[in-house]
Coordinates of C-alpha atoms (C1' of nucleotides) in Angstrom, one line a residue:
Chain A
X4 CA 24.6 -5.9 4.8
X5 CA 24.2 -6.2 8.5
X6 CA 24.9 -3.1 9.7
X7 CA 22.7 -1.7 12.9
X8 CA 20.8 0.5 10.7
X9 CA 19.2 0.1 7.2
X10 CA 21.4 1.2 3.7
X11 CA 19.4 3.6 1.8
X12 CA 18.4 0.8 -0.6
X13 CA 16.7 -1.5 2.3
X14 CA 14.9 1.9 3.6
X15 CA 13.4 2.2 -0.3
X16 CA 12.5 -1.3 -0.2
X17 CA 11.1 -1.0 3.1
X18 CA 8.8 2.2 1.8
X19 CA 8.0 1.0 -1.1
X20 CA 6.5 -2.5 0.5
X21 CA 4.7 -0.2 3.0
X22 CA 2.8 2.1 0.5
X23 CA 2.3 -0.9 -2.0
X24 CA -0.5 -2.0 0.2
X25 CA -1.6 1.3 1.4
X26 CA -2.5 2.9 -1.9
X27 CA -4.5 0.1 -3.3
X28 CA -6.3 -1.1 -0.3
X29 CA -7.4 2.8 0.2
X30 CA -8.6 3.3 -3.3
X31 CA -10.2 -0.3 -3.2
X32 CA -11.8 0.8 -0.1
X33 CA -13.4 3.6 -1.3
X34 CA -14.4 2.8 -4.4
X35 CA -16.7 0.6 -2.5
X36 CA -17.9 3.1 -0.2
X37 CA -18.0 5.5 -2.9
X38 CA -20.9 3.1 -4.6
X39 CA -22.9 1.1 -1.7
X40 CA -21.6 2.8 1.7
X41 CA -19.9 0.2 2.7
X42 CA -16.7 0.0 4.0
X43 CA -14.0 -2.3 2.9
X44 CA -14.2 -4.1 6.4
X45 CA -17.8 -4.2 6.5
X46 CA -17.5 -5.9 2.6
X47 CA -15.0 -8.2 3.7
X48 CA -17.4 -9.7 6.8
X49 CA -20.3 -10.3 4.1
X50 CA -18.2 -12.0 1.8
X51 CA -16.8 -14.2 4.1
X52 CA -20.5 -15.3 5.3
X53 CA -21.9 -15.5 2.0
X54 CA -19.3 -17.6 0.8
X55 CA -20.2 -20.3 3.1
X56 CA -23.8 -21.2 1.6
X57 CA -26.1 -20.2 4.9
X58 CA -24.5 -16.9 5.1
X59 CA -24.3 -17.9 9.1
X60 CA -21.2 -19.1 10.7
X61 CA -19.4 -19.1 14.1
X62 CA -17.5 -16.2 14.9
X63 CA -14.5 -18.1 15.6
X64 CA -14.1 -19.2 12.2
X65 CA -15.6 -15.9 10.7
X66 CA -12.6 -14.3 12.8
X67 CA -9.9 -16.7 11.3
X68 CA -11.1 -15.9 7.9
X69 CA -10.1 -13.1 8.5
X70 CA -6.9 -12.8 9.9
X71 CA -8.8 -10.9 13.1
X72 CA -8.6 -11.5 16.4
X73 CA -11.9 -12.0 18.4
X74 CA -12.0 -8.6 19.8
X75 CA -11.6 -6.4 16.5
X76 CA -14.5 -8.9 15.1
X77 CA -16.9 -8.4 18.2
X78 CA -16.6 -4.5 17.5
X79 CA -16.9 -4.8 14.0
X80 CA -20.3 -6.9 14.7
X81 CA -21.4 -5.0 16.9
X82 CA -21.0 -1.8 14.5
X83 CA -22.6 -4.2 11.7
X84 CA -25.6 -5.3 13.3
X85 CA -26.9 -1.2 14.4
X86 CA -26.8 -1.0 10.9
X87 CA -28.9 -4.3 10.1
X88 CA -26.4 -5.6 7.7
X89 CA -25.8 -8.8 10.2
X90 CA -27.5 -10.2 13.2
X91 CA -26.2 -12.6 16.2
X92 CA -28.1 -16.0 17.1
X93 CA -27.2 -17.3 20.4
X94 CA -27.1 -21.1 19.6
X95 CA -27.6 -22.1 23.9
X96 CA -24.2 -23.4 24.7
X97 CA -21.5 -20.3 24.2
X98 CA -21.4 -19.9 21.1
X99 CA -23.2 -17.4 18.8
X100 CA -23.9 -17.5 14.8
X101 CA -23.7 -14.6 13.0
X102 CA -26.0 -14.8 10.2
X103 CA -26.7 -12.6 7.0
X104 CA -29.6 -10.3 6.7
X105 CA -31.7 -9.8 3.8
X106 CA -30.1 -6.1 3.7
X107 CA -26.8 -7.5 4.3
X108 CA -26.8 -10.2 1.2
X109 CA -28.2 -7.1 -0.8
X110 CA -25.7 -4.2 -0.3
X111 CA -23.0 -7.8 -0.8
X112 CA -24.9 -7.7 -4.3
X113 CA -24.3 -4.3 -5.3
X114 CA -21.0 -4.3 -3.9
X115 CA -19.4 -7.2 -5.7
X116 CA -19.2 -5.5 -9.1
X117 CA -17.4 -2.8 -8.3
X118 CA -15.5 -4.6 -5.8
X119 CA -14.6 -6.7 -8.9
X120 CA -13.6 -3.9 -11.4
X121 CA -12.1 -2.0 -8.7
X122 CA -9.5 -5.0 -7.9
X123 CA -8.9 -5.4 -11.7
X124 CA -8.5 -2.0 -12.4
X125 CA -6.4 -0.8 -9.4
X126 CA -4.2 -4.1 -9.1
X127 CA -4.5 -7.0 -11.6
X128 CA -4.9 -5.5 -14.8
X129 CA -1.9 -3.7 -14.3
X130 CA 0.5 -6.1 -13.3
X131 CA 2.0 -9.0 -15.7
X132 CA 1.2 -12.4 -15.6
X133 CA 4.8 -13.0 -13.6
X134 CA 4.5 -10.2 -11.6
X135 CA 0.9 -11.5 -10.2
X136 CA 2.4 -14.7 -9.1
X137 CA 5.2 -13.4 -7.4
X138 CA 3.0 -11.5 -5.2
X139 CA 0.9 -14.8 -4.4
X140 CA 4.6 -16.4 -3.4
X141 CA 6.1 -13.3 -1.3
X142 CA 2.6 -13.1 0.5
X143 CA 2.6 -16.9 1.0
X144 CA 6.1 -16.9 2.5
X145 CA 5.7 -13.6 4.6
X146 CA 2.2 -15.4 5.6
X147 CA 4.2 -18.3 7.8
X148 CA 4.7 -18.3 11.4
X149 CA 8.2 -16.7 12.2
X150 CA 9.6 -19.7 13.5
X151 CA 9.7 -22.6 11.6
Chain B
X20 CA -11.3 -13.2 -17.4
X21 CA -13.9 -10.3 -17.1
X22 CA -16.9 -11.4 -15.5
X23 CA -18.4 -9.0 -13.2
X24 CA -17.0 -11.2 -10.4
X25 CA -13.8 -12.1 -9.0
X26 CA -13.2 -15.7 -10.0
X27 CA -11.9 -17.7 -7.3
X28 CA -8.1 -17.6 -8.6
X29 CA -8.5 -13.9 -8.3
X30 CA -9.7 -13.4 -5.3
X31 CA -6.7 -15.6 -4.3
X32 CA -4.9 -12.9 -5.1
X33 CA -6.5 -10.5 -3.6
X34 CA -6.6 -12.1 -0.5
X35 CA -2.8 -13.2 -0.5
X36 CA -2.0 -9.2 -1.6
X37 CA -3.8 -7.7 1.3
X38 CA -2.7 -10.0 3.9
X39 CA 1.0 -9.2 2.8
X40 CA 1.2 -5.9 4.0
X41 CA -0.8 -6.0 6.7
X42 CA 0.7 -8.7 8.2
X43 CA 4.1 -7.2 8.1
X44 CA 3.6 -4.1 9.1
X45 CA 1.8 -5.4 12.3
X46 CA 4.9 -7.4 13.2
X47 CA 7.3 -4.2 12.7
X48 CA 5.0 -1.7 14.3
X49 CA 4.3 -4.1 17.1
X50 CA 8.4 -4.7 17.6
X51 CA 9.0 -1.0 17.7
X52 CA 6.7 -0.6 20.1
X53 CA 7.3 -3.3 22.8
X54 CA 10.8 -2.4 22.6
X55 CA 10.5 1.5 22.9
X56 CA 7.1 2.2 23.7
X57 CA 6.4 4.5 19.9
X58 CA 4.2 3.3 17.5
X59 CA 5.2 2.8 13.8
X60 CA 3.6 6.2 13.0
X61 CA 5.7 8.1 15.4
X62 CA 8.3 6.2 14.1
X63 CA 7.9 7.5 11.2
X64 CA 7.2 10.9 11.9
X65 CA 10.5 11.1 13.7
X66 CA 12.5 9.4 11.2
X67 CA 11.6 11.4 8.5
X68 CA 12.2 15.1 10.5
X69 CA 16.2 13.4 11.4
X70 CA 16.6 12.1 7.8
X71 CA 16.4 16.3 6.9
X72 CA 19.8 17.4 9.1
X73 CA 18.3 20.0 11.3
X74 CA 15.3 18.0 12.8
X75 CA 13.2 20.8 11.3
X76 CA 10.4 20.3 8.7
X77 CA 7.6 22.4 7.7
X78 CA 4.3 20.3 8.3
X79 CA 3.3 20.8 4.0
X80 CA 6.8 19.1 3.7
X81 CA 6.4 16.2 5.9
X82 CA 3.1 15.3 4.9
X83 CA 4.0 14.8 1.5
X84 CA 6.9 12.6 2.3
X85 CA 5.0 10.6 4.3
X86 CA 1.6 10.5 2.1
X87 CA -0.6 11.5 4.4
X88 CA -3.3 14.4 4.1
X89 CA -2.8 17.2 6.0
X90 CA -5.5 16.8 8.6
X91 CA -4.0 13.0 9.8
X92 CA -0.8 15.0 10.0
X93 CA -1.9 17.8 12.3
X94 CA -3.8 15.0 14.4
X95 CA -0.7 12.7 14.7
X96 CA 1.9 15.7 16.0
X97 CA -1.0 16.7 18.3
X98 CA -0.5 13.5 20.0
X99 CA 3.6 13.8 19.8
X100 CA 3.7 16.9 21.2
X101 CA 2.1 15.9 24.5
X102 CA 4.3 13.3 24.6
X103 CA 6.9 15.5 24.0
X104 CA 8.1 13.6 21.3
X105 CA 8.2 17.0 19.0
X106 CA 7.5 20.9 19.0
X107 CA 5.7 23.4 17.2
X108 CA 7.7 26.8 16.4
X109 CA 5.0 29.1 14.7
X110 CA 7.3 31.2 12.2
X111 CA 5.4 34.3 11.9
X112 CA 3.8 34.2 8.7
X113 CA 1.0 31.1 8.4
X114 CA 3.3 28.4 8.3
X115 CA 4.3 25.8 11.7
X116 CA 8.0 24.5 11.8
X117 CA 8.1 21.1 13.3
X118 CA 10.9 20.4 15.6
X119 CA 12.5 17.2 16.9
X120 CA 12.7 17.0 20.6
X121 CA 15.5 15.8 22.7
X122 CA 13.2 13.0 23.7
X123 CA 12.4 12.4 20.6
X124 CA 15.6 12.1 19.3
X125 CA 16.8 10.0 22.0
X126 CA 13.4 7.8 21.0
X127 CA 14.3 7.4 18.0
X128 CA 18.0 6.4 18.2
X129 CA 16.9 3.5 20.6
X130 CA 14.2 2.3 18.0
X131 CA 16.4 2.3 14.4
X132 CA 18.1 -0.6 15.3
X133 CA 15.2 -2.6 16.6
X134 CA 13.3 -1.3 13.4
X135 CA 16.4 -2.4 11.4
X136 CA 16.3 -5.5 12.9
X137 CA 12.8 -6.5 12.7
X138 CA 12.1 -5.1 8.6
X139 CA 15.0 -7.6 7.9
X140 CA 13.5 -10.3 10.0
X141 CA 10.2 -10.2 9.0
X142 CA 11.0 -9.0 5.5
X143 CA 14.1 -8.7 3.7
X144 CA 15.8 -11.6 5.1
X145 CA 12.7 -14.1 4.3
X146 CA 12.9 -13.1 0.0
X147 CA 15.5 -13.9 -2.1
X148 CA 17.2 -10.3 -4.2
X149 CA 14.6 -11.4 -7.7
X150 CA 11.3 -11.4 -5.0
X151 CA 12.9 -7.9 -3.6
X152 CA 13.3 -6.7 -6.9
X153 CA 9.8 -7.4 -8.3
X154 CA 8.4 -5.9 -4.9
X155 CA 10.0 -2.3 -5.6
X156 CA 8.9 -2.5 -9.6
X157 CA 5.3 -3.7 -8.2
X158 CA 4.9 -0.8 -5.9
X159 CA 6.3 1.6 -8.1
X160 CA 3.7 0.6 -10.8
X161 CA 0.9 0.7 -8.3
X162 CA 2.1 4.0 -7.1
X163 CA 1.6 5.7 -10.4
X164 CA -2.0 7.5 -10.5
X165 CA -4.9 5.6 -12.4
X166 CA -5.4 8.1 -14.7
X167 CA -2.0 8.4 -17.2
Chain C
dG25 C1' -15.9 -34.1 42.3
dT26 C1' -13.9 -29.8 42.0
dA27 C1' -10.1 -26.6 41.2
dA28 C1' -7.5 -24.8 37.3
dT29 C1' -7.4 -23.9 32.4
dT30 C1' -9.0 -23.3 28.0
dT31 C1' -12.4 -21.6 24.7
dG32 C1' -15.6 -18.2 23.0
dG33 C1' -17.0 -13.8 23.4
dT34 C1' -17.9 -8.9 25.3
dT35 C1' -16.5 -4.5 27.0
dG36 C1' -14.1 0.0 28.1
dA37 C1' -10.4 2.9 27.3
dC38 C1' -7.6 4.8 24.4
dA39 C1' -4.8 5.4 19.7
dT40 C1' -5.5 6.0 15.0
dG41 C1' -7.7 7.5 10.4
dA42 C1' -11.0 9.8 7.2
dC43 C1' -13.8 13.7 6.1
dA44 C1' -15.7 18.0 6.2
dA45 C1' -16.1 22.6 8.3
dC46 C1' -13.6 26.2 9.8
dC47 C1' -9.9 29.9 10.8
dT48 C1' -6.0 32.7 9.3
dT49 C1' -2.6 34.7 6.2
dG50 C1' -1.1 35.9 1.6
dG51 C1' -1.8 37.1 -3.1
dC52 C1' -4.4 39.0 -6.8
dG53 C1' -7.7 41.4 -9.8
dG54 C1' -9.9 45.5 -10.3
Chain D
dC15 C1' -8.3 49.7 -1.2
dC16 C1' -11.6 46.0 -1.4
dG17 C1' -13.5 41.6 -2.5
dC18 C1' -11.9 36.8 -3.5
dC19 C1' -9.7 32.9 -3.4
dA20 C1' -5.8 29.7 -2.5
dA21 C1' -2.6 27.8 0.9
dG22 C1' -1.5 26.1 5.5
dG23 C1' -3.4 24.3 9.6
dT24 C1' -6.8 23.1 13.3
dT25 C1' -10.7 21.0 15.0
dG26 C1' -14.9 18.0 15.7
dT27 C1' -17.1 13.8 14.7
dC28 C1' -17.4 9.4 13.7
dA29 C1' -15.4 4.7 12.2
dT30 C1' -11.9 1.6 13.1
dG31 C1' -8.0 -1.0 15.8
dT32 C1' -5.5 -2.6 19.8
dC33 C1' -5.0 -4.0 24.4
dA34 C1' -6.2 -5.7 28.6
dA35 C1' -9.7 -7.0 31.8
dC36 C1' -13.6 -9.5 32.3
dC37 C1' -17.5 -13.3 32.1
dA38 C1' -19.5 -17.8 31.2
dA39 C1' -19.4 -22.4 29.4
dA40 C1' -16.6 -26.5 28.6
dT41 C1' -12.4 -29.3 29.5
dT42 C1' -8.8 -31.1 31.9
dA43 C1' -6.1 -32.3 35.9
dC44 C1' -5.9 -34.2 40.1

DNA sequence: GTAATTTGGTTGACATGACAACCTTGGCGG
DNA sequence: CCGCCAAGGTTGTCATGTCAACCAAATTAC
């Protein structure tokens, strides 16, 4: 079991864990873009801000959300905001708000439905019950810090 | 349970399913790398041409095994070749053969163990054999195509 | 106070991915 | 033969990610 090099059985259990996500997330992912042109990124930044009742929030905590660090969330913003789906408030000290646009909270609108089918149809409605909580677990455990 | 949105237990789910693999994969792919300067992708790439004997793999061939499209294939050994990581033999007719290099063999020898190491770290070791299990059934039922 | 650090963010360069257009070779129908 | 079309690859373009360097405001240390 601790050989340098992985038995054939941790190599398939290693694949198998690494196209689990791919495949899903991909056809998630474009059945979005498919139906509002947004990208699964783009979707997940709107959600995040909309969830939050002003739609605005610092990008600090925007970037925690999402498990990004500040640099891949500046990009992203910046992409988002040429296309008017976000804009940036400077609030005078060093800190900036990103806030929702009117086109922003409406392509969120169209998006959520098929965002919603699209997740039952490609993951939950074909898993049991059982199977749907131990992915919750595994992703809770593989979730902490390394060391501790 | 089917409301046009996600309720909030669902999007739990989804949530805790994407972060899984992400998260993992980022902490393999970024151990390979520090330790032998490839990235996960060449990793792959090279691991793939060994695991065939001769080190010798017609590009149709590898891109199924590794699930990519043809194009992200082409682009990917592009990059290897200038880093001399692997060759192209044209074989006279249409088709490219696609050959390990010394280098990249050598590459790849030094990064097995440290990718052996580091799936069992940040994966194998941190499940118990059931949570294993229901990962390979999960991904093999999320592998199948929508439409059976 | 003021130098050193931390916090919050931007930016440039480069690697990676997706998609569509395009080239070439090989078969095939007639 | 000739016209077509599929198979195998390449290429350009653009979106996305990562990394490191950078800048300014806010804290903290002396």
């Amino acid at each position: 079991m601790s050989d340098k090099l992985l038995s054939p059985r941790e190599l398939r259990v290693w694949h198998a864990f690494k196209l689990m996500g791919e495949d899903v997330l991909t056809r998630v992912g474009r059945d979005i873009s498919d139906a509002t042109g947004l990208s699964g990124s783009e979707f997940g930044v709107l959600s995040r801000l909309a969830a939050i009742g002003k739609g605005e929030m610092r990008q600090q905590v925007l970037a925690n959300m999402m498990g990004w660090d500040k640099s891949r969330l500046s990009h992203q913003l910046t992409r988002m905001k040429a296309r008017k789906l976000i804009e940036r408030r400077s609030t005078g000290n060093n800190t900036v708000l990103v806030v929702l646009t009117r086109l922003g909270q409406q392509k969120l609108d169209d998006a959520r439905p098929i965002h919603a089918e699209s997740v039952r149809r490609n993951l939950l409605s074909r898993l049991t019950s059982e199977q749907i909580d131990a992915i919750v677990r595994v992703s809770n455990i593989l979730g902490e810090d390394e060391d501790e």
